[in-house]
Amino acid sequence: MSVPPSQRIALIVEDDPDIRELLSITLRMNGFTTVEAATGHEGLAALKQYRPDLITLDLNLPDLDGVEVCRQCRAVSDAYIVMVTARQDEIDRLVGLETGADDFIGKPFSPRELSARVSAMFRRPRTGAAVAVPDAVPAAAEEGNEMLRHNDLLMDVEGRVVTLDGQELPLTRIEFDLLETLMTGAQRVWTREALLSRVWGDGWGQDHHLVEVHIRNLRKKLGEDMSNPRFIRTVRGVGYRMMPNESPR
C-alpha cells in the first residue's frame, strides 16, 4: 500500500469486520488514509510499517490483549490512540487510559461522535514519539524559546521539553499540555472542566476521568509524594493547581 507523504494515516486494529469497515469509512470521510489490522500482532507490524498518526484499538483482540498492544504502541509512537471496546466497566476504562491512550469510546459508537473527538485531538500540536531513553542528555533549549520554571522543574514551551533536576522527563503529548496549562496559570485553580476544554478541546462534557487519570500519570513521572506534593496540588471538589514556588536558597 502506497501512502502520500502528506496524508494522515489511521491504523484500525479491530477483529470485527463490520466495525472495522465502519471505522474505516468514518476516518476516510475525515481525510485519513486507513490501514486495517484484525489482530494485535498485525497491528504492531502495521505500526512499524506505516507510522500512523492515529490508532483505533479494540480492547478485545483474538491474540494480544488490547491494553498490551497499547503499551507497545506507546513505547515507540506518539500517535493519537483511541481505545474501542464493548466492555463498559470503569476498571477497563482506567486501565486503558493508563497505558497512554488518548481516549476511550464504547461500542456501539456514533460515527459523528468519533469524528468530533478525533478532530479535537488533532487541534492539539503533535510532537515526536514520547519514548524514554535511559541516561539521555536533555536537549538544550533553543535561544528565544519561552521557558517556564517551577522550583527545579523547567519547561521549554516551543521545544516541548521538560526537565526535572536536569533530567528530561518522557512526557506524553497530553501530559505536557496539562503541565503547561498548570504552569502557565500557576496562581489559578483549574477545574476539571476547564482542563478538559483547554487540553482536549470542546465536546468532552463531564468526562473527568480523562483528567484524573492523566494527572495521576503525570504525578508519577514527576516523582510526587502524594502526602507532601511538590508540584501539583489537588483542590478537593474543584480541581488542581501548582504548589507555591519554593523560596530561592
XYZ file of N, CA, C and O in Angstrom, residues 55-203:
596
model
N -4.406 5.808 15.882
C -4.651 4.368 16.024
C -5.970 4.173 16.759
O -6.170 4.746 17.835
N -6.895 3.409 16.173
C -8.067 2.959 16.926
C -7.801 1.508 17.299
O -7.422 0.702 16.448
N -8.000 1.198 18.557
C -7.534 -0.087 19.078
C -8.622 -0.775 19.876
O -9.088 -0.256 20.896
N -9.053 -1.941 19.408
C -10.044 -2.746 20.126
C -9.408 -3.331 21.380
O -8.273 -3.820 21.342
N -10.129 -3.290 22.486
C -9.602 -3.845 23.729
C -9.636 -5.369 23.716
O -8.774 -6.026 24.306
N -10.615 -5.962 23.026
C -10.766 -7.418 22.963
C -10.264 -7.941 21.628
O -11.014 -8.031 20.669
N -8.998 -8.289 21.553
C -8.414 -8.829 20.328
C -8.207 -10.337 20.485
O -8.064 -10.834 21.605
N -8.171 -11.084 19.375
C -8.105 -12.545 19.478
C -6.750 -13.084 19.923
O -6.661 -14.223 20.367
N -5.691 -12.277 19.812
C -4.371 -12.785 20.178
C -3.795 -12.043 21.386
O -3.712 -12.588 22.477
N -3.456 -10.780 21.205
C -2.921 -9.988 22.302
C -4.018 -9.165 22.950
O -4.957 -8.732 22.279
N -3.886 -8.930 24.247
C -4.823 -8.041 24.925
C -4.608 -6.619 24.411
O -3.468 -6.186 24.197
N -5.714 -5.896 24.205
C -5.605 -4.545 23.675
C -4.783 -3.619 24.546
O -4.104 -2.711 24.043
N -4.811 -3.816 25.868
C -4.011 -2.999 26.768
C -2.527 -3.210 26.493
O -1.743 -2.256 26.450
N -2.116 -4.465 26.269
C -0.718 -4.752 25.982
C -0.318 -4.165 24.631
O 0.792 -3.628 24.471
N -1.200 -4.247 23.637
C -0.909 -3.644 22.334
C -0.731 -2.138 22.494
O 0.176 -1.530 21.913
N -1.589 -1.517 23.310
C -1.489 -0.081 23.542
C -0.156 0.274 24.180
O 0.496 1.243 23.781
N 0.269 -0.498 25.160
C 1.559 -0.236 25.804
C 2.702 -0.308 24.786
O 3.602 0.534 24.776
N 2.660 -1.331 23.937
C 3.726 -1.480 22.958
C 3.691 -0.365 21.921
O 4.745 0.109 21.469
N 2.495 0.057 21.530
C 2.379 1.185 20.596
C 2.959 2.445 21.217
O 3.738 3.168 20.586
N 2.585 2.707 22.466
C 3.017 3.942 23.109
C 4.517 3.977 23.344
O 5.134 5.048 23.384
N 5.139 2.807 23.473
C 6.577 2.754 23.705
C 7.379 3.259 22.508
O 8.514 3.707 22.665
N 6.788 3.195 21.300
C 7.535 3.571 20.100
C 6.838 4.643 19.273
O 7.378 5.078 18.258
N 5.656 5.090 19.676
C 4.889 6.010 18.838
C 4.145 7.031 19.683
O 3.655 6.723 20.769
N 4.056 8.250 19.163
C 3.261 9.284 19.813
C 1.961 9.524 19.051
O 1.363 10.599 19.131
N 1.538 8.524 18.304
C 0.260 8.634 17.593
C -0.878 8.793 18.597
O -0.805 8.320 19.730
N -1.939 9.447 18.180
C -3.144 9.502 18.995
C -3.739 8.088 19.045
O -3.849 7.431 18.006
N -4.117 7.627 20.228
C -4.677 6.288 20.385
C -6.074 6.392 20.991
O -6.261 6.985 22.048
N -7.047 5.800 20.287
C -8.419 5.726 20.779
C -8.743 4.257 21.015
O -8.714 3.448 20.076
N -9.031 3.887 22.243
C -9.385 2.512 22.551
C -10.888 2.335 22.371
O -11.684 3.154 22.837
N -11.259 1.262 21.664
C -12.660 0.986 21.340
C -13.022 -0.362 21.959
O -12.332 -1.354 21.728
N -14.111 -0.395 22.739
C -14.449 -1.643 23.408
C -15.927 -1.725 23.753
O -16.599 -0.716 23.898
N -16.411 -2.956 23.878
C -17.777 -3.185 24.336
C -17.816 -3.381 25.849
O -18.884 -3.466 26.429
N -16.626 -3.446 26.496
C -16.559 -3.630 27.943
C -16.683 -2.270 28.611
O -15.782 -1.438 28.560
N -17.817 -2.025 29.239
C -18.142 -0.687 29.708
C -17.722 -0.401 31.148
O -17.866 0.730 31.611
N -17.241 -1.393 31.867
C -16.955 -1.137 33.279
C -15.773 -0.175 33.442
O -14.884 -0.098 32.612
N -15.784 0.532 34.514
C -14.836 1.622 34.747
C -13.395 1.148 34.853
O -12.474 1.866 34.456
N -13.169 -0.065 35.359
C -11.801 -0.539 35.533
C -11.099 -0.625 34.195
O -9.962 -0.172 34.036
N -11.750 -1.209 33.182
C -11.131 -1.314 31.867
C -10.825 0.068 31.299
O -9.820 0.279 30.634
N -11.730 0.978 31.544
C -11.528 2.336 31.034
C -10.254 2.948 31.618
O -9.411 3.479 30.902
N -10.094 2.848 32.930
C -8.932 3.434 33.569
C -7.655 2.725 33.164
O -6.636 3.356 32.914
N -7.696 1.399 33.106
C -6.519 0.644 32.688
C -6.103 1.053 31.281
O -4.935 1.267 30.986
N -7.075 1.183 30.388
C -6.760 1.579 29.026
C -6.091 2.928 28.966
O -5.085 3.111 28.283
N -6.605 3.892 29.718
C -6.029 5.231 29.687
C -4.651 5.257 30.322
O -3.781 5.997 29.900
N -4.408 4.447 31.335
C -3.113 4.452 31.992
C -1.998 3.902 31.108
O -0.831 4.100 31.390
N -2.324 3.218 30.050
C -1.294 2.747 29.131
C -0.838 3.840 28.191
O 0.102 3.653 27.442
N -1.499 4.986 28.196
C -1.122 6.072 27.308
C -2.136 6.377 26.240
O -1.880 7.199 25.356
N -3.311 5.739 26.295
C -4.355 6.046 25.318
C -4.855 7.474 25.527
O -4.893 7.982 26.638
N -5.240 8.114 24.428
C -5.747 9.482 24.496
C -7.241 9.530 24.773
O -7.738 10.517 25.322
N -7.967 8.487 24.380
C -9.409 8.498 24.568
C -9.931 7.074 24.564
O -9.219 6.125 24.224
N -11.168 6.932 24.949
C -11.844 5.646 25.073
C -13.254 5.850 24.527
O -13.906 6.840 24.846
N -13.722 4.956 23.688
C -15.084 5.066 23.168
C -15.719 3.680 23.180
O -15.064 2.683 22.859
N -16.958 3.595 23.610
C -17.624 2.307 23.748
C -18.416 1.912 22.514
O -18.824 2.756 21.721
N -18.602 0.618 22.343
C -19.458 0.081 21.284
C -20.871 -0.093 21.840
O -21.021 -0.533 22.981
N -21.895 0.199 21.062
C -21.827 0.813 19.731
C -21.501 2.297 19.854
O -21.876 2.940 20.832
N -20.794 2.835 18.856
C -20.410 4.230 18.915
C -21.053 4.986 17.750
O -21.444 4.408 16.738
N -21.142 6.283 17.919
C -21.680 7.144 16.874
C -20.534 7.628 15.989
O -19.560 8.192 16.506
N -20.596 7.411 14.673
C -19.546 7.947 13.797
C -19.351 9.445 13.970
O -18.230 9.945 13.902
N -20.445 10.160 14.231
C -20.333 11.611 14.429
C -19.526 11.932 15.682
O -18.691 12.837 15.676
N -19.773 11.167 16.764
C -19.020 11.393 18.000
C -17.543 11.086 17.788
O -16.664 11.837 18.235
N -17.248 9.972 17.109
C -15.858 9.626 16.847
C -15.184 10.724 16.027
O -14.056 11.134 16.327
N -15.865 11.220 15.009
C -15.308 12.288 14.173
C -14.998 13.525 15.001
O -13.939 14.146 14.844
N -15.923 13.884 15.898
C -15.732 15.078 16.722
C -14.536 14.914 17.651
O -13.732 15.838 17.837
N -14.399 13.737 18.235
C -13.298 13.512 19.166
C -11.951 13.493 18.448
O -10.961 14.044 18.942
N -11.911 12.878 17.275
C -10.663 12.851 16.506
C -10.286 14.271 16.080
O -9.119 14.671 16.156
N -11.266 15.049 15.639
C -10.987 16.432 15.242
C -10.427 17.228 16.403
O -9.494 18.028 16.243
N -10.985 17.017 17.612
C -10.489 17.723 18.791
C -9.045 17.340 19.092
O -8.221 18.187 19.450
N -8.703 16.059 18.944
C -7.335 15.617 19.187
C -6.356 16.321 18.264
O -5.291 16.777 18.686
N -6.697 16.409 16.987
C -5.758 16.950 16.013
C -5.681 18.473 16.047
O -4.876 19.055 15.325
N -6.490 19.104 16.883
C -6.305 20.530 17.109
C -5.184 20.780 18.104
O -4.717 21.916 18.249
N -4.719 19.730 18.799
C -3.577 19.864 19.691
C -2.311 19.616 18.894
O -2.287 18.810 17.971
N -1.210 20.315 19.230
C 0.033 20.126 18.475
C 0.601 18.745 18.679
O 0.505 18.165 19.760
N 1.179 18.193 17.625
C 1.852 16.905 17.707
C 3.319 17.120 18.003
O 3.901 18.133 17.660
N 3.917 16.119 18.641
C 5.360 16.131 18.840
C 5.881 14.797 18.376
O 5.133 13.917 17.952
N 7.190 14.602 18.494
C 7.765 13.310 18.172
C 7.398 12.299 19.229
O 6.783 12.604 20.238
N 7.763 11.033 19.001
C 7.414 9.973 19.937
C 7.962 10.261 21.318
O 9.105 10.643 21.494
N 7.100 10.077 22.323
C 7.490 10.323 23.705
C 8.016 9.030 24.289
O 7.339 8.307 24.988
N 9.247 8.709 23.966
C 9.839 7.445 24.381
C 10.974 7.723 25.345
O 11.829 8.567 25.093
N 10.958 7.027 26.469
C 12.007 7.226 27.454
C 13.306 6.634 26.953
O 13.361 5.510 26.470
N 14.400 7.399 27.083
C 15.720 6.922 26.714
C 16.589 6.994 27.960
O 16.905 8.081 28.438
N 16.978 5.852 28.521
C 17.741 5.874 29.756
C 19.018 6.699 29.607
O 19.734 6.595 28.601
N 19.304 7.525 30.644
C 20.514 8.325 30.691
C 20.644 9.268 29.511
O 21.738 9.645 29.101
N 19.517 9.654 28.914
C 19.587 10.588 27.795
C 19.994 11.962 28.301
O 19.656 12.368 29.401
N 20.740 12.698 27.473
C 21.119 14.053 27.806
C 19.994 14.981 27.382
O 19.587 14.968 26.219
N 19.424 15.795 28.276
C 18.322 16.677 27.912
C 18.720 17.614 26.791
O 19.827 18.140 26.757
N 17.779 17.822 25.864
C 18.042 18.732 24.763
C 18.112 20.166 25.286
O 17.340 20.579 26.133
N 19.056 20.944 24.764
C 19.193 22.336 25.167
C 18.065 23.157 24.570
O 17.621 22.914 23.450
N 17.600 24.134 25.308
C 16.531 24.989 24.813
C 17.056 25.889 23.706
O 18.183 26.385 23.771
N 16.241 26.069 22.681
C 16.598 26.990 21.620
C 16.557 28.417 22.160
O 15.699 28.779 22.953
N 17.503 29.227 21.693
C 17.550 30.616 22.136
C 16.259 31.333 21.749
O 15.800 31.242 20.615
N 15.656 32.031 22.697
C 14.438 32.781 22.430
C 13.171 32.004 22.724
O 12.084 32.580 22.703
N 13.267 30.699 22.990
C 12.070 29.924 23.321
C 11.506 30.363 24.671
O 12.253 30.728 25.579
N 10.175 30.310 24.788
C 9.540 30.621 26.065
C 9.870 29.529 27.069
O 9.714 28.337 26.789
N 10.329 29.922 28.256
C 10.690 28.975 29.292
C 9.812 29.203 30.519
O 9.571 30.349 30.918
N 9.326 28.110 31.103
C 8.573 28.170 32.352
C 9.358 27.407 33.414
O 9.910 26.340 33.138
N 9.414 27.951 34.622
C 10.155 27.293 35.697
C 9.291 27.213 36.947
O 8.579 28.159 37.286
N 9.356 26.056 37.614
C 8.688 25.883 38.898
C 9.609 25.040 39.768
O 9.774 23.840 39.542
N 10.240 25.704 40.752
C 11.276 25.047 41.545
C 12.330 24.462 40.607
O 12.887 25.188 39.797
N 12.593 23.169 40.653
C 13.614 22.577 39.778
C 13.017 21.998 38.493
O 13.683 21.245 37.775
N 11.753 22.346 38.214
C 11.069 21.885 37.010
C 11.178 22.985 35.957
O 10.770 24.122 36.189
N 11.717 22.644 34.789
C 11.943 23.617 33.721
C 11.271 23.139 32.445
O 11.463 21.986 32.030
N 10.476 24.005 31.819
C 9.764 23.658 30.587
C 10.162 24.589 29.459
O 10.056 25.820 29.577
N 10.613 23.995 28.351
C 10.827 24.721 27.095
C 9.541 24.556 26.299
O 9.275 23.480 25.760
N 8.718 25.621 26.240
C 7.376 25.508 25.687
C 7.417 25.176 24.203
O 6.769 24.221 23.750
N 8.158 25.959 23.404
C 8.201 25.694 21.962
C 8.916 24.385 21.635
O 8.511 23.653 20.732
N 9.971 24.072 22.380
C 10.686 22.819 22.148
C 9.985 21.606 22.711
O 10.360 20.478 22.426
N 8.960 21.855 23.568
C 8.180 20.795 24.207
C 9.098 19.794 24.928
O 8.993 18.587 24.764
N 9.976 20.362 25.737
C 10.897 19.574 26.548
C 10.742 20.000 28.000
O 10.697 21.193 28.302
N 10.640 19.023 28.892
C 10.539 19.295 30.329
C 11.675 18.574 31.029
O 11.911 17.383 30.787
N 12.385 19.297 31.890
C 13.451 18.679 32.670
C 13.173 18.889 34.152
O 12.629 19.918 34.565
N 13.531 17.908 34.937
C 13.413 17.963 36.390
C 14.763 17.617 36.984
O 15.307 16.538 36.699
N 15.319 18.550 37.757
C 16.657 18.360 38.330
C 17.664 18.016 37.235
O 18.565 17.189 37.422
N 17.472 18.616 36.047
C 18.414 18.426 34.942
C 18.169 17.216 34.076
O 18.856 17.026 33.073
N 17.183 16.369 34.423
C 16.900 15.166 33.647
C 15.605 15.355 32.855
O 14.587 15.796 33.398
N 15.645 15.009 31.562
C 14.467 15.160 30.721
C 13.405 14.131 31.097
O 13.707 12.949 31.308
N 12.150 14.582 31.194
C 11.036 13.698 31.526
C 10.355 13.205 30.249
O 10.071 14.007 29.353
N 10.040 11.901 30.162
C 9.393 11.346 28.959
C 7.879 11.555 28.996
O 7.106 10.614 29.151
N 7.435 12.787 28.865
C 6.005 13.084 28.951
C 5.312 12.801 27.626
O 5.873 13.047 26.552
N 4.088 12.311 27.709
C 3.252 12.192 26.519
C 2.752 13.579 26.138
O 2.894 14.546 26.885
N 2.159 13.667 24.983
C 1.624 14.939 24.493
C 0.616 15.533 25.482
O 0.655 16.721 25.816
N -0.312 14.717 25.973
C -1.336 15.214 26.886
C -0.723 15.624 28.222
O -1.083 16.655 28.798
N 0.198 14.830 28.738
C 0.855 15.172 29.994
C 1.565 16.520 29.879
O 1.508 17.347 30.793
N 2.239 16.736 28.748
C 2.911 18.017 28.529
C 1.895 19.158 28.520
O 2.096 20.192 29.166
N 0.801 18.973 27.772
C -0.204 20.041 27.662
C -0.843 20.345 29.010
O -1.116 21.514 29.331
N -1.104 19.311 29.814
C -1.655 19.536 31.153
C -0.670 20.318 32.018
O -1.052 21.286 32.696
N 0.589 19.905 31.993
C 1.587 20.575 32.818
C 1.799 22.018 32.364
O 1.917 22.930 33.200
N 1.825 22.229 31.056
C 1.981 23.598 30.551
C 0.823 24.483 31.017
O 1.020 25.627 31.443
N -0.398 23.953 30.942
C -1.570 24.719 31.383
C -1.455 25.077 32.853
O -1.677 26.231 33.252
N -1.100 24.106 33.683
C -0.984 24.358 35.114
C 0.128 25.358 35.415
O -0.029 26.250 36.261
N 1.276 25.226 34.732
C 2.399 26.118 34.993
C 2.138 27.522 34.476
O 2.562 28.512 35.082
N 1.433 27.637 33.353
C 1.136 28.964 32.804
C 0.200 29.729 33.720
O 0.340 30.934 33.912
N -0.779 29.036 34.279
C -1.713 29.664 35.226
C -1.434 29.192 36.630
O -2.325 28.657 37.298
N -0.198 29.370 37.090
C 0.244 28.766 38.348
C -0.523 29.279 39.563
O -0.601 28.590 40.583
N -1.083 30.481 39.489
C -1.817 31.031 40.624
C -3.295 30.686 40.572
O -4.069 31.098 41.444
N -3.696 29.936 39.560
C -5.116 29.644 39.341
C -5.440 28.212 39.749
O -4.630 27.302 39.559
N -6.648 28.018 40.285
C -7.171 26.671 40.478
C -7.908 26.288 39.197
O -8.870 26.950 38.813
N -7.440 25.230 38.539
C -8.045 24.776 37.284
C -9.077 23.701 37.583
O -8.746 22.659 38.155
N -10.324 23.945 37.222
C -11.339 22.905 37.372
C -11.085 21.814 36.344
O -10.406 22.029 35.333
N -11.667 20.641 36.581
C -11.523 19.559 35.619
C -12.166 19.932 34.290
O -11.661 19.580 33.226
N -13.298 20.647 34.354
C -13.962 21.079 33.116
C -13.075 22.035 32.324
O -12.987 21.943 31.096
N -12.392 22.949 33.026
C -11.521 23.903 32.343
C -10.334 23.196 31.703
O -9.915 23.537 30.591
N -9.782 22.189 32.387
C -8.665 21.431 31.811
C -9.118 20.622 30.608
O -8.397 20.523 29.615
N -10.311 20.020 30.692
C -10.847 19.289 29.543
C -10.949 20.200 28.328
O -10.536 19.843 27.217
N -11.497 21.389 28.532
C -11.681 22.326 27.421
C -10.347 22.799 26.882
O -10.143 22.880 25.656
N -9.394 23.106 27.760
C -8.105 23.651 27.351
C -7.235 22.615 26.659
O -6.585 22.903 25.650
N -7.188 21.398 27.189
C -6.257 20.379 26.685
C -6.893 19.485 25.624
O -6.272 19.177 24.609
N -8.144 19.072 25.841
C -8.794 18.147 24.921
C -9.664 18.856 23.885
O -9.956 18.305 22.849
N -10.115 20.061 24.190
C -10.994 20.781 23.278
C -12.452 20.593 23.657
O -12.794 19.937 24.642
N -13.326 21.187 22.856
C -14.760 21.121 23.138
C -15.313 19.727 22.844
O -14.730 18.960 22.085
N -16.447 19.408 23.451
C -17.153 18.169 23.143
C -16.861 17.026 24.079
O -17.249 15.889 23.823
